[in-house]
Amino acid sequence: MINPYYKSQDKIFYLLKGDTMNLLPSFDHKFDMVFADPPYFLSNNGLSIQNGEIVSVNKGDWDKSEGFEFVNDFNRKWLSLVRDKMKDDATIWISGTIHNIFSVGQILTELGFKILNVITWEKTNPPPNFSCRFFTHSTEQIIWARKYEKTPHYYNYELMKQLNEDKQMKDVWKLPAIAPWEKACGKHPTQKPLSVLTRLILASTKPEAWILDPFTGGSTTGIAANLANRRFLGIDKEEDFLNISKKRKLEIENKATAEQFRNKISGFIDKKQFSLFLEDEKPNNEIKVALGFCRPKEVKSLRNNKTFYFHAIKDDNNVKDFPSGIYAAKKLIIYSCENDEPVSLTGHFAEIESIQLKHKSKIKGKENSKIEFYYEIKLEDCFEESEDLKFSLNQKKLFDKSDDKNIQLFQQFLPSLTTWDKLIKSLDKADAIAS
Ligand SMILES: C[S@@+](CC[C@H](N)C(=O)[O-])C[C@H]1O[C@@H](n2cnc3c(N)ncnc32)[C@H](O)[C@@H]1O
């Protein structure tokens, strides 16, 4: 496990320091949404105007281009790594300009993402064009894509319509460039405004969602995420930028400041709309439960570990995808009996830290197993058996009739997902567990 550069006290804001290409493969967490503002590769010694003065467009060494193939390779690498960190129903937003956006779009398609929209952010106050030989650059593009062609994503259609005076929200967003109050903790050369990040977070995530920014800079994504009651992990290799991020997080730990910021963020019809929306937004109270099966002897040997292995097979040895949403499961229940009679509950509840599909050759002790693939489940707490929790299940009550996918998975002895309410209803000894 890697040590975060910074972890906020409320545990909803994490920063990692280092090269995103090395750090992303080193942890297992899966995210609901990703925002990435990768280097635009425009630091080519050009000039621009800022506050009436001619300034260099160079942002830093991290933003220098070494040619077309270099940009493509860079985008291919980070996008593949980030894709592995996305839940099946997660979406990704990538901002860019003409310097990199075509490369990003092409590689998203190459890697199997489905592009949902290309948002044009029209800046209401762009810097003037210095050369007077072409149009003033006043837009940035933000591509929105989901991980798979067919797995549905989340979109808060109603809220977006509300923000656009009850008309469908369009893919052109007119929002001002960054305001001075957003830079009180120090300046990042390409800091994004909170208004843009807030809109895209509210459009594509539910409360408490986990959001990743692999090029976090001054962590506008994290600040917008926390102001909207979402959780955040950001990565950057520059310590100075991480320090700005940390200061910004500390700044909004003051409740009055956080509320002032919510009132100041552009893009809402009136200044209280953001806070009122958050009050209305109901946290998802459904507790998700992952159900799985393993052999009695494995339960025995694993009871002191934080790791379980669920068989990932079906009859013909084809591996199935884990049910979408299972990463958000808060409880884990393990059976170790025969397929049609999962009578004995041998597991315990625990927060799931990570779930990964692994080949047996990668798992110590399972190299000679007849089963090829396993789901490795890591828990935050240790496994314990609990006598009180022994019960038998009425499988028919466990899933809605319409929940074909999980019924099938359950019958095929694969991990499946249900909710705590349904589990309680399905128990023969419900009283014992409810108390
Ligand atoms: C365009 S800026 C992001 C700005 C950010 N959206 C904000 O609002 O502050 C890109 C950031 O990526 C960082 N960066 C570039 N290459 C990186 C890499 N390979 N690993 C980690 N960080 C990187 C840079 O240090 C820079 O802060």
PDB file of N, CA, C and O in Angstrom, residues 293-323:
ATOM      1  N   PHE A 293     -19.000 -17.445  -2.524  1.00  0.00           N
ATOM      2  CA  PHE A 293     -18.853 -18.816  -2.059  1.00  0.00           C
ATOM      3  C   PHE A 293     -17.386 -19.209  -2.069  1.00  0.00           C
ATOM      4  O   PHE A 293     -16.652 -18.847  -2.981  1.00  0.00           O
ATOM      5  N   CYS A 294     -16.977 -19.961  -1.064  1.00  0.00           N
ATOM      6  CA  CYS A 294     -15.665 -20.595  -1.159  1.00  0.00           C
ATOM      7  C   CYS A 294     -15.676 -21.874  -0.331  1.00  0.00           C
ATOM      8  O   CYS A 294     -16.633 -22.151   0.398  1.00  0.00           O
ATOM      9  N   ARG A 295     -14.628 -22.659  -0.470  1.00  0.00           N
ATOM     10  CA  ARG A 295     -14.640 -23.967   0.197  1.00  0.00           C
ATOM     11  C   ARG A 295     -14.418 -23.817   1.696  1.00  0.00           C
ATOM     12  O   ARG A 295     -13.684 -22.919   2.120  1.00  0.00           O
ATOM     13  N   PRO A 296     -15.003 -24.748   2.483  1.00  0.00           N
ATOM     14  CA  PRO A 296     -14.835 -24.639   3.944  1.00  0.00           C
ATOM     15  C   PRO A 296     -13.370 -24.551   4.345  1.00  0.00           C
ATOM     16  O   PRO A 296     -13.007 -23.767   5.223  1.00  0.00           O
ATOM     17  N   LYS A 297     -12.507 -25.306   3.691  1.00  0.00           N
ATOM     18  CA  LYS A 297     -11.104 -25.283   4.123  1.00  0.00           C
ATOM     19  C   LYS A 297     -10.452 -23.918   3.829  1.00  0.00           C
ATOM     20  O   LYS A 297      -9.565 -23.480   4.549  1.00  0.00           O
ATOM     21  N   GLU A 298     -10.957 -23.240   2.796  1.00  0.00           N
ATOM     22  CA  GLU A 298     -10.397 -21.922   2.514  1.00  0.00           C
ATOM     23  C   GLU A 298     -10.841 -20.909   3.569  1.00  0.00           C
ATOM     24  O   GLU A 298     -10.082 -20.048   3.983  1.00  0.00           O
ATOM     25  N   VAL A 299     -12.080 -21.050   3.996  1.00  0.00           N
ATOM     26  CA  VAL A 299     -12.580 -20.156   5.043  1.00  0.00           C
ATOM     27  C   VAL A 299     -11.709 -20.302   6.281  1.00  0.00           C
ATOM     28  O   VAL A 299     -11.301 -19.327   6.896  1.00  0.00           O
ATOM     29  N   LYS A 300     -11.395 -21.557   6.600  1.00  0.00           N
ATOM     30  CA  LYS A 300     -10.586 -21.827   7.779  1.00  0.00           C
ATOM     31  C   LYS A 300      -9.217 -21.168   7.678  1.00  0.00           C
ATOM     32  O   LYS A 300      -8.767 -20.458   8.569  1.00  0.00           O
ATOM     33  N   SER A 301      -8.579 -21.393   6.545  1.00  0.00           N
ATOM     34  CA  SER A 301      -7.207 -20.887   6.437  1.00  0.00           C
ATOM     35  C   SER A 301      -7.169 -19.372   6.268  1.00  0.00           C
ATOM     36  O   SER A 301      -6.164 -18.734   6.526  1.00  0.00           O
ATOM     37  N   LEU A 302      -8.291 -18.800   5.844  1.00  0.00           N
ATOM     38  CA  LEU A 302      -8.265 -17.364   5.574  1.00  0.00           C
ATOM     39  C   LEU A 302      -8.848 -16.511   6.700  1.00  0.00           C
ATOM     40  O   LEU A 302      -8.857 -15.300   6.608  1.00  0.00           O
ATOM     41  N   ARG A 303      -9.331 -17.180   7.741  1.00  0.00           N
ATOM     42  CA  ARG A 303     -10.058 -16.409   8.743  1.00  0.00           C
ATOM     43  C   ARG A 303      -9.191 -15.340   9.409  1.00  0.00           C
ATOM     44  O   ARG A 303      -9.720 -14.345   9.909  1.00  0.00           O
ATOM     45  N   ASN A 304      -7.907 -15.537   9.412  1.00  0.00           N
ATOM     46  CA  ASN A 304      -7.070 -14.516  10.033  1.00  0.00           C
ATOM     47  C   ASN A 304      -6.495 -13.522   9.035  1.00  0.00           C
ATOM     48  O   ASN A 304      -5.723 -12.651   9.391  1.00  0.00           O
ATOM     49  N   ASN A 305      -6.852 -13.706   7.792  1.00  0.00           N
ATOM     50  CA  ASN A 305      -6.353 -12.782   6.770  1.00  0.00           C
ATOM     51  C   ASN A 305      -7.404 -11.745   6.440  1.00  0.00           C
ATOM     52  O   ASN A 305      -8.550 -11.876   6.795  1.00  0.00           O
ATOM     53  N   LYS A 306      -6.983 -10.763   5.651  1.00  0.00           N
ATOM     54  CA  LYS A 306      -7.961  -9.783   5.189  1.00  0.00           C
ATOM     55  C   LYS A 306      -8.360 -10.093   3.752  1.00  0.00           C
ATOM     56  O   LYS A 306      -8.946  -9.256   3.088  1.00  0.00           O
ATOM     57  N   THR A 307      -7.962 -11.242   3.252  1.00  0.00           N
ATOM     58  CA  THR A 307      -8.156 -11.501   1.829  1.00  0.00           C
ATOM     59  C   THR A 307      -8.958 -12.777   1.600  1.00  0.00           C
ATOM     60  O   THR A 307      -8.728 -13.781   2.269  1.00  0.00           O
ATOM     61  N   PHE A 308      -9.901 -12.699   0.677  1.00  0.00           N
ATOM     62  CA  PHE A 308     -10.677 -13.870   0.286  1.00  0.00           C
ATOM     63  C   PHE A 308     -10.549 -14.090  -1.196  1.00  0.00           C
ATOM     64  O   PHE A 308     -10.318 -13.158  -1.948  1.00  0.00           O
ATOM     65  N   TYR A 309     -10.782 -15.327  -1.609  1.00  0.00           N
ATOM     66  CA  TYR A 309     -10.822 -15.609  -3.040  1.00  0.00           C
ATOM     67  C   TYR A 309     -12.146 -16.250  -3.370  1.00  0.00           C
ATOM     68  O   TYR A 309     -12.504 -17.273  -2.783  1.00  0.00           O
ATOM     69  N   PHE A 310     -12.869 -15.627  -4.277  1.00  0.00           N
ATOM     70  CA  PHE A 310     -14.110 -16.236  -4.771  1.00  0.00           C
ATOM     71  C   PHE A 310     -13.809 -16.872  -6.113  1.00  0.00           C
ATOM     72  O   PHE A 310     -13.142 -16.258  -6.958  1.00  0.00           O
ATOM     73  N   HIS A 311     -14.371 -18.045  -6.319  1.00  0.00           N
ATOM     74  CA  HIS A 311     -14.179 -18.692  -7.615  1.00  0.00           C
ATOM     75  C   HIS A 311     -14.795 -17.835  -8.705  1.00  0.00           C
ATOM     76  O   HIS A 311     -15.907 -17.374  -8.576  1.00  0.00           O
ATOM     77  N   ALA A 312     -14.079 -17.674  -9.776  1.00  0.00           N
ATOM     78  CA  ALA A 312     -14.608 -16.884 -10.881  1.00  0.00           C
ATOM     79  C   ALA A 312     -14.768 -17.769 -12.101  1.00  0.00           C
ATOM     80  O   ALA A 312     -14.063 -17.616 -13.085  1.00  0.00           O
ATOM     81  N   ILE A 313     -15.661 -18.733 -11.994  1.00  0.00           N
ATOM     82  CA  ILE A 313     -15.863 -19.622 -13.142  1.00  0.00           C
ATOM     83  C   ILE A 313     -17.343 -19.821 -13.391  1.00  0.00           C
ATOM     84  O   ILE A 313     -18.166 -19.577 -12.533  1.00  0.00           O
ATOM     85  N   LYS A 314     -17.660 -20.258 -14.568  1.00  0.00           N
ATOM     86  CA  LYS A 314     -18.951 -20.907 -14.753  1.00  0.00           C
ATOM     87  C   LYS A 314     -18.657 -22.256 -15.384  1.00  0.00           C
ATOM     88  O   LYS A 314     -17.487 -22.599 -15.599  1.00  0.00           O
ATOM     89  N   ASP A 315     -19.684 -23.011 -15.692  1.00  0.00           N
ATOM     90  CA  ASP A 315     -19.461 -24.411 -16.063  1.00  0.00           C
ATOM     91  C   ASP A 315     -18.407 -24.613 -17.147  1.00  0.00           C
ATOM     92  O   ASP A 315     -17.566 -25.472 -17.062  1.00  0.00           O
ATOM     93  N   ASP A 316     -18.480 -23.776 -18.191  1.00  0.00           N
ATOM     94  CA  ASP A 316     -17.547 -23.993 -19.301  1.00  0.00           C
ATOM     95  C   ASP A 316     -16.232 -23.234 -19.118  1.00  0.00           C
ATOM     96  O   ASP A 316     -15.504 -23.014 -20.068  1.00  0.00           O
ATOM     97  N   ASN A 317     -15.969 -22.815 -17.892  1.00  0.00           N
ATOM     98  CA  ASN A 317     -14.699 -22.156 -17.570  1.00  0.00           C
ATOM     99  C   ASN A 317     -14.534 -20.740 -18.123  1.00  0.00           C
ATOM    100  O   ASN A 317     -13.436 -20.206 -18.171  1.00  0.00           O
ATOM    101  N   ASN A 318     -15.635 -20.134 -18.579  1.00  0.00           N
ATOM    102  CA  ASN A 318     -15.564 -18.735 -19.018  1.00  0.00           C
ATOM    103  C   ASN A 318     -15.701 -17.819 -17.815  1.00  0.00           C
ATOM    104  O   ASN A 318     -16.611 -17.997 -17.009  1.00  0.00           O
ATOM    105  N   VAL A 319     -14.849 -16.856 -17.738  1.00  0.00           N
ATOM    106  CA  VAL A 319     -14.909 -15.938 -16.593  1.00  0.00           C
ATOM    107  C   VAL A 319     -15.970 -14.888 -16.856  1.00  0.00           C
ATOM    108  O   VAL A 319     -16.074 -14.347 -17.944  1.00  0.00           O
ATOM    109  N   LYS A 320     -16.764 -14.622 -15.831  1.00  0.00           N
ATOM    110  CA  LYS A 320     -17.816 -13.597 -15.976  1.00  0.00           C
ATOM    111  C   LYS A 320     -17.362 -12.302 -15.321  1.00  0.00           C
ATOM    112  O   LYS A 320     -16.601 -12.316 -14.369  1.00  0.00           O
ATOM    113  N   ASP A 321     -17.917 -11.218 -15.814  1.00  0.00           N
ATOM    114  CA  ASP A 321     -17.642  -9.942 -15.153  1.00  0.00           C
ATOM    115  C   ASP A 321     -18.261  -9.934 -13.771  1.00  0.00           C
ATOM    116  O   ASP A 321     -19.326 -10.488 -13.574  1.00  0.00           O
ATOM    117  N   PHE A 322     -17.607  -9.283 -12.871  1.00  0.00           N
ATOM    118  CA  PHE A 322     -18.190  -9.077 -11.556  1.00  0.00           C
ATOM    119  C   PHE A 322     -19.441  -8.219 -11.743  1.00  0.00           C
ATOM    120  O   PHE A 322     -19.446  -7.327 -12.579  1.00  0.00           O
ATOM    121  N   PRO A 323     -20.510  -8.438 -10.977  1.00  0.00           N
ATOM    122  CA  PRO A 323     -21.689  -7.598 -11.185  1.00  0.00           C
ATOM    123  C   PRO A 323     -21.337  -6.126 -11.010  1.00  0.00           C
ATOM    124  O   PRO A 323     -20.631  -5.770 -10.068  1.00  0.00           O
TER     125      PRO A 323
END
